[in-house]
Amino acid sequence: MAGERASKEDLLNRLRRVEGQVRGIAGMVEQDTYCIDILTQVSAASRALQSVALGLLDTHMSHCVVAAARAGGAEQDAKLKEASAAIARLVRS
Amino acid sequence: MAGERASKEDLLNRLRRVEGQVRGIAGMVEQDTYCIDILTQVSAASRALQSVALGLLDTHMSHCVVAAARAGGAEQDAKLKEASAAIARLVRS
Amino acid sequence: MAGERASKEDLLNRLRRVEGQVRGIAGMVEQDTYCIDILTQVSAASRALQSVALGLLDTHMSHCVVAAARAGGAEQDAKLKEASAAIARLVRS
Amino acid sequence: MAGERASKEDLLNRLRRVEGQVRGIAGMVEQDTYCIDILTQVSAASRALQSVALGLLDTHMSHCVVAAARAGGAEQDAKLKEASAAIARLVRS
């Protein structure tokens, strides 16, 4: 319980940081900062979003996928299919 | 000139939209939305950031890289090296 | 059993196709084909490799991860950690 | 001239290495190697292909794009558009 709350707080902190990064990038565009410097910040924000996604996926696997695997049957198949599709979207985005 | 202003306005609009998406994702985490639905939004925000990066790179190539190619010499080499490094960071992020 | 064999055959066919694509790309380089046309083939081969990876991950999740989830305890923790690391490598590569 | 030949030799060597990696991955599937170990090799081959692509793009930029920038006009616009599309495919693959 406490662990889950901690991980939720951590996710929210990381998302607020990404939000700040994106706002910072808009500020750089506004002030005509050199393109390459803006691109460096965009790459950093992308990587931060990617980490958020991997964290969410971890939580999902260790809760929902594990529960579905124990339930077996249609529930298991549905959750595995759904997780695979989410992973594919991440890998391709 | 007007074209550049339009493209800057477009970039800013897109960045504000990404900022809104990231804030929306934080709201979903706050309300314990189903992980997979949050992940779908994270993938969408990542793709939107990627488009911003590709737009910035376009502008950079058609202005700075073209000018450097015409200048030739060390200026050209430096700009090409810098653009390559930025592209590599994007491809790997 | 038959299903697993079919999926293994399918993976092998896809890998042989990727191998042929890579050999074809080398041939294009050898013959000084236009860079952009080579790059198009490299992108296609990358996407094909990515699909192979997603197929392997699917198989892994529906066999090893499910079995570990049912076993629970340390076995489950180890397999989840390992799967997460593999997914992170894929997302970042 | 010698530089270009060296870089072509280097590209061909890297592509032959990727071809060998892909053949090795097929061998691992054939022998039912543990999925996670196969996935590690697939990620390595993907990264190697990505490096080949970045190398090709470098060569393209410093030859064709530079020449087009000096020519200017429609030639420049066409080459920039083509390079942007190739970069977008790479970033998204």
XYZ file of C-alpha atoms in Angstrom:
372
model
C 0.000 0.000 0.000
C 2.672 2.467 1.129
C 4.828 1.171 -1.735
C 2.100 1.849 -4.238
C 1.543 5.345 -2.865
C 5.279 6.042 -3.095
C 5.382 4.862 -6.678
C 2.345 6.979 -7.554
C 3.981 10.044 -5.964
C 7.157 9.284 -7.918
C 5.234 9.025 -11.216
C 3.440 12.309 -10.534
C 6.728 14.044 -9.747
C 8.237 12.766 -12.952
C 5.223 13.880 -14.978
C 5.340 17.353 -13.427
C 9.001 17.518 -14.377
C 8.187 16.532 -17.985
C 5.435 19.172 -18.044
C 8.002 21.751 -16.913
C 10.443 20.569 -19.576
C 7.815 20.967 -22.305
C 6.933 24.444 -21.028
C 10.645 25.270 -21.047
C 10.909 24.106 -24.654
C 8.026 26.401 -25.637
C 9.894 29.258 -23.925
C 13.014 28.436 -25.938
C 11.008 28.492 -29.196
C 9.425 31.801 -28.155
C 12.885 33.336 -27.614
C 14.323 31.915 -30.857
C 16.880 29.775 -29.031
C 19.256 27.945 -31.370
C 17.412 24.923 -32.889
C 19.992 22.365 -31.849
C 19.740 23.437 -28.205
C 15.956 23.117 -28.357
C 16.286 19.671 -29.954
C 18.527 18.547 -27.094
C 15.756 19.452 -24.646
C 13.116 17.708 -26.771
C 15.224 14.530 -26.742
C 15.555 14.787 -22.954
C 11.783 15.240 -22.506
C 11.128 12.266 -24.810
C 13.437 10.068 -22.782
C 11.763 11.209 -19.560
C 8.314 10.341 -20.972
C 9.682 6.968 -22.035
C 10.827 6.282 -18.476
C 7.381 7.175 -17.180
C 5.901 4.693 -19.649
C 8.300 1.940 -18.581
C 7.442 2.621 -14.927
C 3.707 2.395 -15.648
C 4.217 -0.824 -17.573
C 6.173 -2.325 -14.658
C 3.359 -1.550 -12.255
C 0.828 -2.953 -14.695
C 2.737 -6.201 -15.178
C 3.326 -6.825 -11.492
C -0.318 -6.188 -10.608
C -2.797 -6.755 -13.431
C -0.826 -9.206 -15.551
C 0.164 -11.304 -12.535
C -3.442 -11.388 -11.276
C -4.689 -12.367 -14.730
C -2.057 -15.110 -15.062
C -3.289 -16.582 -11.768
C -6.916 -16.325 -12.877
C -6.015 -18.048 -16.170
C -8.440 -18.588 -19.060
C -10.016 -15.746 -20.984
C -8.988 -13.152 -18.403
C -5.325 -14.129 -18.840
C -5.544 -14.105 -22.636
C -7.206 -10.698 -22.707
C -4.681 -9.080 -20.361
C -1.695 -10.552 -22.218
C -3.027 -9.355 -25.546
C -3.667 -5.903 -24.149
C -0.188 -5.685 -22.580
C 1.438 -6.822 -25.842
C -0.408 -4.147 -27.790
C 0.676 -1.466 -25.300
C 4.302 -2.633 -25.492
C 4.155 -2.593 -29.307
C 2.813 0.987 -29.265
C 5.655 2.019 -26.949
C 8.339 0.295 -29.013
C 7.004 1.933 -32.169
C 6.448 5.425 -30.737
C 9.392 36.064 -42.742
C 5.636 35.499 -42.461
C 6.308 31.816 -43.163
C 8.763 31.624 -40.315
C 6.341 33.334 -37.957
C 3.602 30.910 -38.958
C 5.862 27.953 -38.373
C 6.879 29.333 -34.961
C 3.217 29.804 -34.018
C 2.526 26.245 -35.159
C 5.397 24.850 -33.062
C 4.199 26.768 -30.007
C 0.668 25.479 -30.467
C 1.908 21.952 -30.738
C 4.063 22.318 -27.634
C 1.137 23.749 -25.651
C -0.905 20.744 -26.742
C 1.846 18.360 -25.570
C 2.013 20.228 -22.254
C -1.753 19.732 -21.892
C -1.396 16.045 -22.737
C 1.274 15.587 -20.056
C -0.891 17.419 -17.503
C -3.789 15.157 -18.513
C -1.628 12.082 -17.962
C -0.744 13.297 -14.457
C -4.479 13.709 -13.801
C -5.087 10.135 -14.956
C -2.377 8.840 -12.598
C -3.876 10.907 -9.755
C -7.294 9.312 -10.351
C -5.884 5.779 -10.685
C -7.016 5.433 -14.288
C -6.364 2.002 -15.773
C -2.626 1.688 -16.635
C -3.159 0.701 -20.243
C -5.296 3.783 -20.891
C -2.595 5.988 -19.370
C 0.048 4.258 -21.507
C -1.971 5.001 -24.643
C -1.848 8.692 -23.756
C 1.891 8.535 -22.999
C 2.506 7.004 -26.442
C 0.434 9.764 -28.048
C 2.373 12.490 -26.205
C 5.679 10.858 -27.213
C 4.652 10.834 -30.845
C 3.574 14.471 -30.622
C 6.961 15.441 -29.131
C 8.650 13.491 -31.912
C 6.739 15.501 -34.524
C 7.829 18.725 -32.851
C 11.435 17.521 -33.040
C 11.105 16.636 -36.725
C 9.598 20.062 -37.406
C 12.470 21.802 -35.607
C 14.993 19.730 -37.506
C 13.363 20.659 -40.823
C 13.612 24.344 -40.020
C 17.207 23.903 -38.915
C 18.202 22.082 -42.089
C 16.557 24.521 -44.453
C 18.121 27.532 -42.728
C 21.342 26.841 -40.818
C 22.536 23.753 -42.677
C 21.854 25.312 -46.078
C 23.664 28.529 -45.087
C 26.632 26.532 -43.779
C 26.790 24.426 -46.960
C 27.007 27.622 -48.980
C 29.679 29.030 -46.674
C 31.633 25.766 -46.970
C 34.834 24.988 -45.051
C 34.944 24.695 -41.273
C 31.514 26.272 -40.852
C 29.971 23.586 -43.057
C 31.784 20.768 -41.283
C 30.785 22.038 -37.848
C 27.087 22.413 -38.751
C 26.920 19.001 -40.424
C 28.539 17.337 -37.421
C 26.158 19.101 -35.061
C 23.089 18.178 -37.133
C 24.218 14.531 -37.306
C 24.620 14.391 -33.547
C 21.145 15.880 -33.039
C 19.620 13.357 -35.464
C 21.409 10.494 -33.691
C 20.028 11.653 -30.326
C 16.517 11.765 -31.802
C 16.787 8.357 -33.441
C 18.046 6.849 -30.184
C 15.580 8.589 -27.842
C 2.661 -28.033 -29.198
C 1.745 -27.646 -32.889
C 1.044 -23.982 -32.160
C 4.492 -23.477 -30.693
C 6.116 -25.224 -33.652
C 4.158 -23.017 -36.068
C 5.227 -19.888 -34.222
C 8.872 -21.048 -34.225
C 8.686 -21.697 -37.983
C 7.155 -18.260 -38.463
C 9.927 -16.581 -36.433
C 12.605 -18.427 -38.421
C 11.015 -17.390 -41.713
C 10.896 -13.795 -40.605
C 14.531 -13.879 -39.486
C 15.619 -15.405 -42.806
C 13.767 -12.595 -44.559
C 15.559 -9.984 -42.421
C 18.884 -11.689 -43.187
C 18.059 -11.409 -46.908
C 17.110 -7.755 -46.481
C 20.442 -7.003 -44.786
C 22.323 -8.849 -47.544
C 20.351 -6.829 -50.093
C 21.318 -3.592 -48.337
C 25.007 -4.587 -48.525
C 24.525 -5.199 -52.255
C 23.003 -1.743 -52.643
C 25.985 -0.159 -50.859
C 28.356 -2.184 -53.058
C 26.653 -0.829 -56.198
C 26.524 2.765 -54.912
C 22.730 2.861 -54.890
C 21.292 6.247 -53.996
C 21.590 6.756 -50.200
C 17.934 7.535 -49.642
C 16.868 4.291 -51.323
C 19.278 2.351 -49.113
C 17.941 4.140 -46.031
C 14.402 3.117 -46.953
C 15.510 -0.516 -46.931
C 17.361 -0.079 -43.628
C 14.182 1.331 -42.056
C 12.206 -1.637 -43.402
C 14.724 -4.138 -42.000
C 14.658 -2.343 -38.625
C 10.892 -2.553 -38.479
C 11.017 -6.249 -39.406
C 13.519 -6.920 -36.595
C 11.274 -4.999 -34.224
C 8.339 -7.245 -35.143
C 10.469 -10.306 -34.475
C 11.303 -8.875 -31.047
C 7.639 -8.192 -30.273
C 6.754 -11.759 -31.325
C 9.457 -13.202 -29.078
C 8.281 -11.067 -26.185
C 4.694 -12.257 -26.662
C 5.783 -15.873 -26.501
C 7.894 -15.149 -23.450
C 5.063 -13.407 -21.611
C 2.467 -16.076 -22.341
C 4.793 -18.893 -21.248
C 7.535 -17.891 -18.812
C 5.940 -14.837 -17.231
C 2.591 -16.594 -16.763
C 4.296 -19.646 -15.199
C 6.315 -17.390 -12.881
C 3.202 -15.439 -11.855
C 1.558 -18.705 -10.861
C 4.664 -19.848 -8.970
C 4.758 -16.465 -7.180
C 7.495 -15.367 -4.748
C 11.092 -14.903 -5.829
C 10.557 -16.690 -9.151
C 7.819 -14.210 -10.067
C 9.877 -11.196 -9.000
C 12.917 -12.353 -10.965
C 10.966 -13.007 -14.172
C 9.102 -9.692 -13.990
C 12.340 -7.798 -13.450
C 13.970 -9.595 -16.356
C 10.999 -8.966 -18.681
C 10.928 -5.276 -17.721
C 14.625 -4.923 -18.506
C 14.153 -6.603 -21.905
C 11.201 -4.327 -22.715
C 13.249 -1.257 -21.698
C 16.098 -2.353 -23.983
C 13.630 -2.753 -26.855
C 11.939 0.586 -26.270
C 15.316 2.309 -26.139
C 16.909 0.532 -29.117
C 38.139 9.413 -52.865
C 40.175 7.173 -50.552
C 37.993 8.466 -47.690
C 34.829 7.502 -49.491
C 36.210 4.047 -50.280
C 37.165 3.582 -46.619
C 33.701 4.604 -45.473
C 32.086 2.242 -48.004
C 34.297 -0.615 -46.784
C 33.351 0.244 -43.204
C 29.611 0.225 -44.034
C 29.929 -3.131 -45.805
C 31.789 -4.609 -42.835
C 29.120 -3.391 -40.471
C 26.349 -4.791 -42.660
C 28.092 -8.179 -42.867
C 28.321 -8.150 -39.082
C 24.575 -7.393 -38.794
C 23.853 -10.194 -41.271
C 25.880 -12.555 -39.059
C 24.006 -11.348 -35.978
C 20.645 -12.036 -37.611
C 21.823 -15.511 -38.687
C 22.992 -16.093 -35.114
C 19.569 -15.076 -33.790
C 17.900 -17.598 -36.137
C 20.282 -20.252 -34.756
C 19.252 -19.330 -31.211
C 15.545 -19.665 -32.108
C 16.287 -23.019 -33.783
C 17.934 -24.292 -30.596
C 15.211 -22.937 -28.304
C 17.563 -20.545 -26.522
C 15.962 -18.675 -23.645
C 13.745 -15.863 -25.064
C 15.352 -13.102 -23.038
C 18.809 -14.001 -24.352
C 17.492 -13.938 -27.916
C 15.852 -10.560 -27.287
C 19.182 -9.162 -26.081
C 20.719 -10.132 -29.415
C 17.786 -8.673 -31.364
C 18.243 -5.350 -29.531
C 21.968 -5.410 -30.361
C 21.278 -6.086 -34.057
C 18.688 -3.272 -34.117
C 21.171 -0.839 -32.643
C 23.802 -1.941 -35.172
C 21.357 -1.354 -38.053
C 20.537 2.044 -36.590
C 24.236 2.966 -36.631
C 24.470 1.917 -40.267
C 21.513 4.182 -41.028
C 23.083 7.126 -39.207
C 26.331 6.560 -41.122
C 24.489 6.514 -44.446
C 22.623 9.665 -43.522
C 25.886 11.429 -42.634
C 27.352 10.581 -46.020
C 24.171 11.704 -47.736
C 24.092 15.039 -45.928
C 27.734 15.871 -46.542
C 27.504 15.046 -50.244
C 24.029 15.311 -51.759
C 22.450 17.773 -49.348
C 25.484 20.072 -49.436
C 25.574 19.986 -53.258
C 21.842 20.726 -53.421
C 22.158 23.619 -50.956
C 24.809 25.131 -53.201
C 22.669 24.589 -56.298
C 19.695 26.190 -54.506
C 16.183 26.460 -55.930
C 14.053 23.426 -56.700
C 16.991 21.037 -56.404
C 17.623 22.223 -52.842
C 13.959 22.015 -51.872
C 13.615 18.502 -53.270
C 16.717 17.165 -51.512
C 15.771 18.746 -48.177
C 12.272 17.295 -48.374
C 13.642 13.886 -49.237
C 16.193 13.977 -46.402
C 13.511 15.061 -43.916
C 11.278 12.185 -44.937
C 14.152 9.702 -44.555
C 14.984 11.097 -41.091
C 11.314 10.858 -40.074
C 11.197 7.207 -41.181
C 14.325 6.471 -39.143
C 13.071 8.261 -36.039
C 9.767 6.392 -36.248
C 11.197 2.950 -37.056
